[in-house]
Structure formats: C-alpha cells, structure tokens
C-alpha positions as protocol buffer text, in pm:
chain_id: "A"
residue {
  index: 1
  type: UNK
  ca { x: -4274 y: 1193 z: -3879 }
}
residue {
  index: 2
  type: UNK
  ca { x: -4266 y: 1542 z: -3752 }
}
residue {
  index: 3
  type: UNK
  ca { x: -3947 y: 1723 z: -3669 }
}
residue {
  index: 4
  type: UNK
  ca { x: -4023 y: 1723 z: -3295 }
}
residue {
  index: 5
  type: UNK
  ca { x: -4074 y: 1347 z: -3292 }
}
residue {
  index: 6
  type: UNK
  ca { x: -3747 y: 1293 z: -3478 }
}
residue {
  index: 7
  type: UNK
  ca { x: -3563 y: 1502 z: -3220 }
}
residue {
  index: 8
  type: UNK
  ca { x: -3718 y: 1302 z: -2936 }
}
residue {
  index: 9
  type: UNK
  ca { x: -3620 y: 976 z: -3104 }
}
residue {
  index: 10
  type: UNK
  ca { x: -3262 y: 1098 z: -3149 }
}
residue {
  index: 11
  type: UNK
  ca { x: -3248 y: 1220 z: -2790 }
}
residue {
  index: 12
  type: UNK
  ca { x: -3388 y: 892 z: -2663 }
}
residue {
  index: 13
  type: UNK
  ca { x: -3131 y: 701 z: -2870 }
}
residue {
  index: 14
  type: UNK
  ca { x: -2847 y: 911 z: -2730 }
}
residue {
  index: 15
  type: UNK
  ca { x: -2972 y: 863 z: -2373 }
}
residue {
  index: 16
  type: UNK
  ca { x: -3016 y: 488 z: -2427 }
}
residue {
  index: 17
  type: UNK
  ca { x: -2662 y: 464 z: -2564 }
}
residue {
  index: 18
  type: UNK
  ca { x: -2528 y: 654 z: -2265 }
}
residue {
  index: 19
  type: UNK
  ca { x: -2717 y: 435 z: -2018 }
}
residue {
  index: 20
  type: UNK
  ca { x: -2596 y: 120 z: -2194 }
}
residue {
  index: 21
  type: UNK
  ca { x: -2237 y: 246 z: -2180 }
}
residue {
  index: 22
  type: UNK
  ca { x: -2274 y: 335 z: -1812 }
}
residue {
  index: 23
  type: UNK
  ca { x: -2416 y: -8 z: -1726 }
}
residue {
  index: 24
  type: UNK
  ca { x: -2148 y: -178 z: -1934 }
}
residue {
  index: 25
  type: UNK
  ca { x: -1875 y: 15 z: -1756 }
}
residue {
  index: 26
  type: UNK
  ca { x: -2029 y: -85 z: -1424 }
}
residue {
  index: 27
  type: UNK
  ca { x: -2012 y: -450 z: -1520 }
}
residue {
  index: 28
  type: UNK
  ca { x: -1644 y: -421 z: -1617 }
}
residue {
  index: 29
  type: UNK
  ca { x: -1563 y: -223 z: -1302 }
}
residue {
  index: 30
  type: UNK
  ca { x: -1722 y: -485 z: -1079 }
}
residue {
  index: 31
  type: UNK
  ca { x: -1403 y: -689 z: -1096 }
}
residue {
  index: 32
  type: UNK
  ca { x: -1350 y: -1062 z: -1087 }
}
residue {
  index: 33
  type: UNK
  ca { x: -1569 y: -1282 z: -871 }
}
residue {
  index: 34
  type: UNK
  ca { x: -1407 y: -1447 z: -575 }
}
residue {
  index: 35
  type: UNK
  ca { x: -1459 y: -1813 z: -504 }
}
residue {
  index: 36
  type: UNK
  ca { x: -1380 y: -2030 z: -206 }
}
residue {
  index: 37
  type: UNK
  ca { x: -1029 y: -2165 z: -241 }
}
residue {
  index: 38
  type: UNK
  ca { x: -953 y: -2465 z: -24 }
}
residue {
  index: 39
  type: UNK
  ca { x: -589 y: -2560 z: -42 }
}
residue {
  index: 40
  type: UNK
  ca { x: -403 y: -2813 z: 168 }
}
residue {
  index: 41
  type: UNK
  ca { x: -90 y: -3022 z: 137 }
}
residue {
  index: 42
  type: UNK
  ca { x: 40 y: -3319 z: 330 }
}
residue {
  index: 43
  type: UNK
  ca { x: 401 y: -3436 z: 355 }
}
residue {
  index: 44
  type: UNK
  ca { x: 566 y: -3683 z: 590 }
}
residue {
  index: 45
  type: UNK
  ca { x: 615 y: -3426 z: 869 }
}
residue {
  index: 46
  type: UNK
  ca { x: 320 y: -3186 z: 851 }
}
residue {
  index: 47
  type: UNK
  ca { x: -10 y: -3077 z: 703 }
}
residue {
  index: 48
  type: UNK
  ca { x: -43 y: -2722 z: 565 }
}
residue {
  index: 49
  type: UNK
  ca { x: -389 y: -2570 z: 525 }
}
residue {
  index: 50
  type: UNK
  ca { x: -459 y: -2252 z: 327 }
}
residue {
  index: 51
  type: UNK
  ca { x: -829 y: -2164 z: 295 }
}
residue {
  index: 52
  type: UNK
  ca { x: -913 y: -1829 z: 132 }
}
residue {
  index: 53
  type: UNK
  ca { x: -1211 y: -1628 z: 6 }
}
residue {
  index: 54
  type: UNK
  ca { x: -1468 y: -1779 z: 241 }
}
residue {
  index: 55
  type: UNK
  ca { x: -1773 y: -1576 z: 344 }
}
residue {
  index: 56
  type: UNK
  ca { x: -1685 y: -1386 z: 665 }
}
residue {
  index: 57
  type: UNK
  ca { x: -2054 y: -1322 z: 742 }
}
residue {
  index: 58
  type: UNK
  ca { x: -2126 y: -1687 z: 823 }
}
residue {
  index: 59
  type: UNK
  ca { x: -1975 y: -1949 z: 1052 }
}
residue {
  index: 60
  type: UNK
  ca { x: -1711 y: -2159 z: 875 }
}
residue {
  index: 61
  type: UNK
  ca { x: -1543 y: -2448 z: 1059 }
}
residue {
  index: 62
  type: UNK
  ca { x: -1244 y: -2676 z: 1005 }
}
residue {
  index: 63
  type: UNK
  ca { x: -1139 y: -3003 z: 1166 }
}
residue {
  index: 64
  type: UNK
  ca { x: -835 y: -3224 z: 1092 }
}
residue {
  index: 65
  type: UNK
  ca { x: -770 y: -3583 z: 1198 }
}
residue {
  index: 66
  type: UNK
  ca { x: -452 y: -3785 z: 1148 }
}
residue {
  index: 67
  type: UNK
  ca { x: -465 y: -4163 z: 1180 }
}
residue {
  index: 68
  type: UNK
  ca { x: -812 y: -4142 z: 1336 }
}
residue {
  index: 69
  type: UNK
  ca { x: -692 y: -3908 z: 1612 }
}
residue {
  index: 70
  type: UNK
  ca { x: -786 y: -3542 z: 1637 }
}
residue {
  index: 71
  type: UNK
  ca { x: -502 y: -3320 z: 1515 }
}
residue {
  index: 72
  type: UNK
  ca { x: -704 y: -2997 z: 1511 }
}
residue {
  index: 73
  type: UNK
  ca { x: -1027 y: -2970 z: 1708 }
}
residue {
  index: 74
  type: UNK
  ca { x: -1320 y: -2812 z: 1529 }
}
residue {
  index: 75
  type: UNK
  ca { x: -1222 y: -2447 z: 1491 }
}
residue {
  index: 76
  type: UNK
  ca { x: -1421 y: -2152 z: 1356 }
}
residue {
  index: 77
  type: UNK
  ca { x: -1275 y: -1912 z: 1099 }
}
residue {
  index: 78
  type: UNK
  ca { x: -1397 y: -1610 z: 903 }
}
residue {
  index: 79
  type: UNK
  ca { x: -1274 y: -1553 z: 548 }
}
residue {
  index: 80
  type: UNK
  ca { x: -931 y: -1719 z: 576 }
}
residue {
  index: 81
  type: UNK
  ca { x: -756 y: -1999 z: 761 }
}
residue {
  index: 82
  type: UNK
  ca { x: -380 y: -2058 z: 735 }
}
residue {
  index: 83
  type: UNK
  ca { x: -202 y: -2306 z: 958 }
}
residue {
  index: 84
  type: UNK
  ca { x: 76 y: -2563 z: 947 }
}
residue {
  index: 85
  type: UNK
  ca { x: 42 y: -2856 z: 1188 }
}
residue {
  index: 86
  type: UNK
  ca { x: 306 y: -3116 z: 1273 }
}
residue {
  index: 87
  type: UNK
  ca { x: 203 y: -3476 z: 1221 }
}
residue {
  index: 88
  type: UNK
  ca { x: 287 y: -3744 z: 1479 }
}
residue {
  index: 89
  type: UNK
  ca { x: 580 y: -3973 z: 1399 }
}
residue {
  index: 90
  type: UNK
  ca { x: 462 y: -4274 z: 1204 }
}
residue {
  index: 91
  type: UNK
  ca { x: 623 y: -4592 z: 1068 }
}
residue {
  index: 92
  type: UNK
  ca { x: 358 y: -4654 z: 800 }
}
residue {
  index: 93
  type: UNK
  ca { x: 154 y: -4422 z: 576 }
}
residue {
  index: 94
  type: UNK
  ca { x: -82 y: -4204 z: 779 }
}
residue {
  index: 95
  type: UNK
  ca { x: -428 y: -4099 z: 662 }
}
residue {
  index: 96
  type: UNK
  ca { x: -505 y: -3728 z: 713 }
}
residue {
  index: 97
  type: UNK
  ca { x: -873 y: -3627 z: 705 }
}
residue {
  index: 98
  type: UNK
  ca { x: -979 y: -3264 z: 644 }
}
residue {
  index: 99
  type: UNK
  ca { x: -1337 y: -3149 z: 707 }
}
residue {
  index: 100
  type: UNK
  ca { x: -1432 y: -2792 z: 613 }
}
residue {
  index: 101
  type: UNK
  ca { x: -1792 y: -2679 z: 667 }
}
residue {
  index: 102
  type: UNK
  ca { x: -1870 y: -2356 z: 482 }
}
residue {
  index: 103
  type: UNK
  ca { x: -2153 y: -2164 z: 643 }
}
residue {
  index: 104
  type: UNK
  ca { x: -2293 y: -2050 z: 309 }
}
residue {
  index: 105
  type: UNK
  ca { x: -2365 y: -2393 z: 164 }
}
residue {
  index: 106
  type: UNK
  ca { x: -2244 y: -2748 z: 121 }
}
residue {
  index: 107
  type: UNK
  ca { x: -2120 y: -2674 z: -231 }
}
residue {
  index: 108
  type: UNK
  ca { x: -1822 y: -2497 z: -68 }
}
residue {
  index: 109
  type: UNK
  ca { x: -1764 y: -2753 z: 209 }
}
residue {
  index: 110
  type: UNK
  ca { x: -1486 y: -3012 z: 184 }
}
residue {
  index: 111
  type: UNK
  ca { x: -1447 y: -3364 z: 322 }
}
residue {
  index: 112
  type: UNK
  ca { x: -1116 y: -3491 z: 185 }
}
residue {
  index: 113
  type: UNK
  ca { x: -850 y: -3746 z: 277 }
}
residue {
  index: 114
  type: UNK
  ca { x: -481 y: -3758 z: 188 }
}
residue {
  index: 115
  type: UNK
  ca { x: -200 y: -3995 z: 281 }
}
residue {
  index: 116
  type: UNK
  ca { x: 115 y: -3885 z: 460 }
}
residue {
  index: 117
  type: UNK
  ca { x: 413 y: -4095 z: 350 }
}
residue {
  index: 118
  type: UNK
  ca { x: 663 y: -4237 z: 595 }
}
residue {
  index: 119
  type: UNK
  ca { x: 960 y: -4008 z: 649 }
}
residue {
  index: 120
  type: UNK
  ca { x: 1294 y: -4151 z: 546 }
}
residue {
  index: 121
  type: UNK
  ca { x: 1525 y: -4177 z: 842 }
}
residue {
  index: 122
  type: UNK
  ca { x: 1852 y: -3992 z: 808 }
}
residue {
  index: 123
  type: UNK
  ca { x: 2153 y: -4215 z: 875 }
}
residue {
  index: 124
  type: UNK
  ca { x: 2338 y: -4147 z: 1197 }
}
residue {
  index: 125
  type: UNK
  ca { x: 2647 y: -3932 z: 1142 }
}
residue {
  index: 126
  type: UNK
  ca { x: 2982 y: -4108 z: 1124 }
}
residue {
  index: 127
  type: UNK
  ca { x: 3227 y: -4025 z: 1403 }
}
residue {
  index: 128
  type: UNK
  ca { x: 3468 y: -3747 z: 1318 }
}
residue {
  index: 129
  type: UNK
  ca { x: 3838 y: -3837 z: 1295 }
}
residue {
  index: 130
  type: UNK
  ca { x: 4050 y: -3752 z: 1595 }
}
residue {
  index: 131
  type: UNK
  ca { x: 4294 y: -3457 z: 1568 }
}
residue {
  index: 132
  type: UNK
  ca { x: 4597 y: -3691 z: 1562 }
}
residue {
  index: 133
  type: UNK
  ca { x: 4475 y: -3843 z: 1235 }
}
residue {
  index: 134
  type: UNK
  ca { x: 4449 y: -3513 z: 1049 }
}
residue {
  index: 135
  type: UNK
  ca { x: 4715 y: -3394 z: 812 }
}
residue {
  index: 136
  type: UNK
  ca { x: 4910 y: -3078 z: 882 }
}
residue {
  index: 137
  type: UNK
  ca { x: 4898 y: -2946 z: 526 }
}
residue {
  index: 138
  type: UNK
  ca { x: 4644 y: -2675 z: 455 }
}
residue {
  index: 139
  type: UNK
  ca { x: 4529 y: -2599 z: 102 }
}
residue {
  index: 140
  type: UNK
  ca { x: 4699 y: -2301 z: -58 }
}
residue {
  index: 141
  type: UNK
  ca { x: 4468 y: -2003 z: -114 }
}
residue {
  index: 142
  type: UNK
  ca { x: 4414 y: -1899 z: -474 }
}
residue {
  index: 143
  type: UNK
  ca { x: 4535 y: -1559 z: -584 }
}
residue {
  index: 144
  type: UNK
  ca { x: 4224 y: -1469 z: -787 }
}
residue {
  index: 145
  type: UNK
  ca { x: 3889 y: -1441 z: -615 }
}
residue {
  index: 146
  type: UNK
  ca { x: 3623 y: -1653 z: -778 }
}
residue {
  index: 147
  type: UNK
  ca { x: 3297 y: -1498 z: -881 }
}
residue {
  index: 148
  type: UNK
  ca { x: 2970 y: -1666 z: -962 }
}
residue {
  index: 149
  type: UNK
  ca { x: 2850 y: -1622 z: -1320 }
}
residue {
  index: 150
  type: UNK
  ca { x: 2580 y: -1359 z: -1356 }
}
residue {
  index: 151
  type: UNK
  ca { x: 2265 y: -1452 z: -1546 }
}
residue {
  index: 152
  type: UNK
  ca { x: 2198 y: -1250 z: -1856 }
}
residue {
  index: 153
  type: UNK
  ca { x: 1861 y: -1121 z: -1954 }
}
residue {
  index: 154
  type: UNK
  ca { x: 1567 y: -918 z: -1848 }
}
residue {
  index: 155
  type: UNK
  ca { x: 1536 y: -867 z: -1480 }
}
residue {
  index: 156
  type: UNK
  ca { x: 1243 y: -911 z: -1250 }
}
residue {
  index: 157
  type: UNK
  ca { x: 975 y: -788 z: -1489 }
}
residue {
  index: 158
  type: UNK
  ca { x: 705 y: -1036 z: -1577 }
}
residue {
  index: 159
  type: UNK
  ca { x: 545 y: -1073 z: -1916 }
}
residue {
  index: 160
  type: UNK
  ca { x: 247 y: -847 z: -1983 }
}
residue {
  index: 161
  type: UNK
  ca { x: -49 y: -1082 z: -2021 }
}
residue {
  index: 162
  type: UNK
  ca { x: -321 y: -822 z: -2059 }
}
residue {
  index: 163
  type: UNK
  ca { x: -467 y: -884 z: -1714 }
}
residue {
  index: 164
  type: UNK
  ca { x: -415 y: -591 z: -1487 }
}
residue {
  index: 165
  type: UNK
  ca { x: -567 y: -449 z: -1173 }
}
residue {
  index: 166
  type: UNK
  ca { x: -610 y: -122 z: -1365 }
}
residue {
  index: 167
  type: UNK
  ca { x: -840 y: -278 z: -1628 }
}
residue {
  index: 168
  type: UNK
  ca { x: -1166 y: -209 z: -1437 }
}
residue {
  index: 169
  type: UNK
  ca { x: -1052 y: 148 z: -1372 }
}
residue {
  index: 170
  type: UNK
  ca { x: -981 y: 204 z: -1742 }
}
residue {
  index: 171
  type: UNK
  ca { x: -1318 y: 53 z: -1839 }
}
residue {
  index: 172
  type: UNK
  ca { x: -1494 y: 279 z: -1589 }
}
residue {
  index: 173
  type: UNK
  ca { x: -1315 y: 587 z: -1721 }
}
residue {
  index: 174
  type: UNK
  ca { x: -1409 y: 490 z: -2077 }
}
residue {
  index: 175
  type: UNK
  ca { x: -1772 y: 460 z: -1971 }
}
residue {
  index: 176
  type: UNK
  ca { x: -1767 y: 804 z: -1809 }
}
residue {
  index: 177
  type: UNK
  ca { x: -1612 y: 957 z: -2121 }
}
residue {
  index: 178
  type: UNK
  ca { x: -1878 y: 790 z: -2337 }
}
residue {
  index: 179
  type: UNK
  ca { x: -2163 y: 920 z: -2121 }
}
residue {
  index: 180
  type: UNK
  ca { x: -2010 y: 1269 z: -2114 }
}
residue {
  index: 181
  type: UNK
  ca { x: -1977 y: 1264 z: -2494 }
}
residue {
  index: 182
  type: UNK
  ca { x: -2340 y: 1158 z: -2533 }
}
residue {
  index: 183
  type: UNK
  ca { x: -2445 y: 1442 z: -2304 }
}
residue {
  index: 184
  type: UNK
  ca { x: -2245 y: 1695 z: -2506 }
}
residue {
  index: 185
  type: UNK
  ca { x: -2401 y: 1571 z: -2831 }
}
residue {
  index: 186
  type: UNK
  ca { x: -2747 y: 1606 z: -2679 }
}
residue {
  index: 187
  type: UNK
  ca { x: -2678 y: 1961 z: -2554 }
}
residue {
  index: 188
  type: UNK
  ca { x: -2535 y: 2072 z: -2889 }
}
residue {
  index: 189
  type: UNK
  ca { x: -2838 y: 1935 z: -3076 }
}
residue {
  index: 190
  type: UNK
  ca { x: -3075 y: 2117 z: -2843 }
}
residue {
  index: 191
  type: UNK
  ca { x: -2887 y: 2442 z: -2903 }
}
residue {
  index: 192
  type: UNK
  ca { x: -2902 y: 2394 z: -3279 }
}
residue {
  index: 193
  type: UNK
  ca { x: -3273 y: 2322 z: -3270 }
}
residue {
  index: 194
  type: UNK
  ca { x: -3337 y: 2626 z: -3049 }
}
residue {
  index: 195
  type: UNK
  ca { x: -3152 y: 2848 z: -3298 }
}
residue {
  index: 196
  type: UNK
  ca { x: -3361 y: 2725 z: -3595 }
}
C-alpha cells in the first residue's frame, strides 16, 4: 500500500472509533426506559390507586367498581393517576374491580379484581369510673428525667449500589473526551505528515 492510502486508513479508523464512542455515549446517556406502572391496594376501608408513567399524549381512562356498584366513574388521566377512595361499609368480603384502558395499547391496560376484607369492629369503650371511685394518691415524680436510648450507627446515608442519576452524565462526558482525543490524534498525525 502506498503511504497516502495508509494515512487514509488510519484516519478512517480514528474517525470510526470516535463515531462509535459518540454513539455509545449517546446510548448510555439516553437513560432508563420508563414503563407503565399500575399500582393499587385494597384494605377493608379504602382502595388506593397509583398509576405512573403512562403516555400523556393519548387518552388513558380508569374505572373502579366495588360490589358491582360504581365507585369511580370512568375518568380520563394523562401520565399519572393517584387517588384514595373510601369503600362502603360491608359485612362480608367486597370485590373491587379496577379497569384501566391505556390509550397506547392493550398491553398496558389492566382489568383486575381484588377482595376487600371485612373490617373488624372495635369494641365499645367501657364507661369511665366516676370521680368518687378514684384514689387521692398521685404517683411521685422521679428525680431523674428518663431518656430514650439513641441508636448507634451510620446515619441516613444509604448504601452505594452503583446506580446513580449521574451515571449517564459521566458516560456522556467520557464519550466527549474520547472523541476529542481522537480528533487531537488525527490533527497531530496530519501535522507530522505535512512536515515530512
């Protein structure tokens, strides 16, 4: 091969490496994908619905029934829906039916049922004793104030798991540095070849 061809091959290799690094950094900087997250819980008193990461550009709807009766009429929402609804009093388990229609496809829609248990009744409070029945002695105060034991250890810091919101930024910066380095190598080789 001639010297000119070798230079072009080297230059093309450097450019290809830089482009690959730039594209790779773009993939890392894109961040995690978001998925539809339907979450709902039922207890004996209420139903809590927490829907997140839905497509705001389409029409999403939700409807909730309890015991065959409409608890929440069909309601439209954008990307999120958060609501806590009280259930009617019931003496036997109550079926709660959630229907979520995602506007961007049935794969993200939900049609689920859960059972609400019967709430345990709290016993009626016992009558308080009349003042004539109470004793006149009061407990003696202690001379030393009591203090709750303090937990030992770290604090509020969580363990470093390697996942960070700065990871895409670092990957992007590394890609920029790699492309800049490839450009500097290419410029220095051109200068050397021009001097020879």
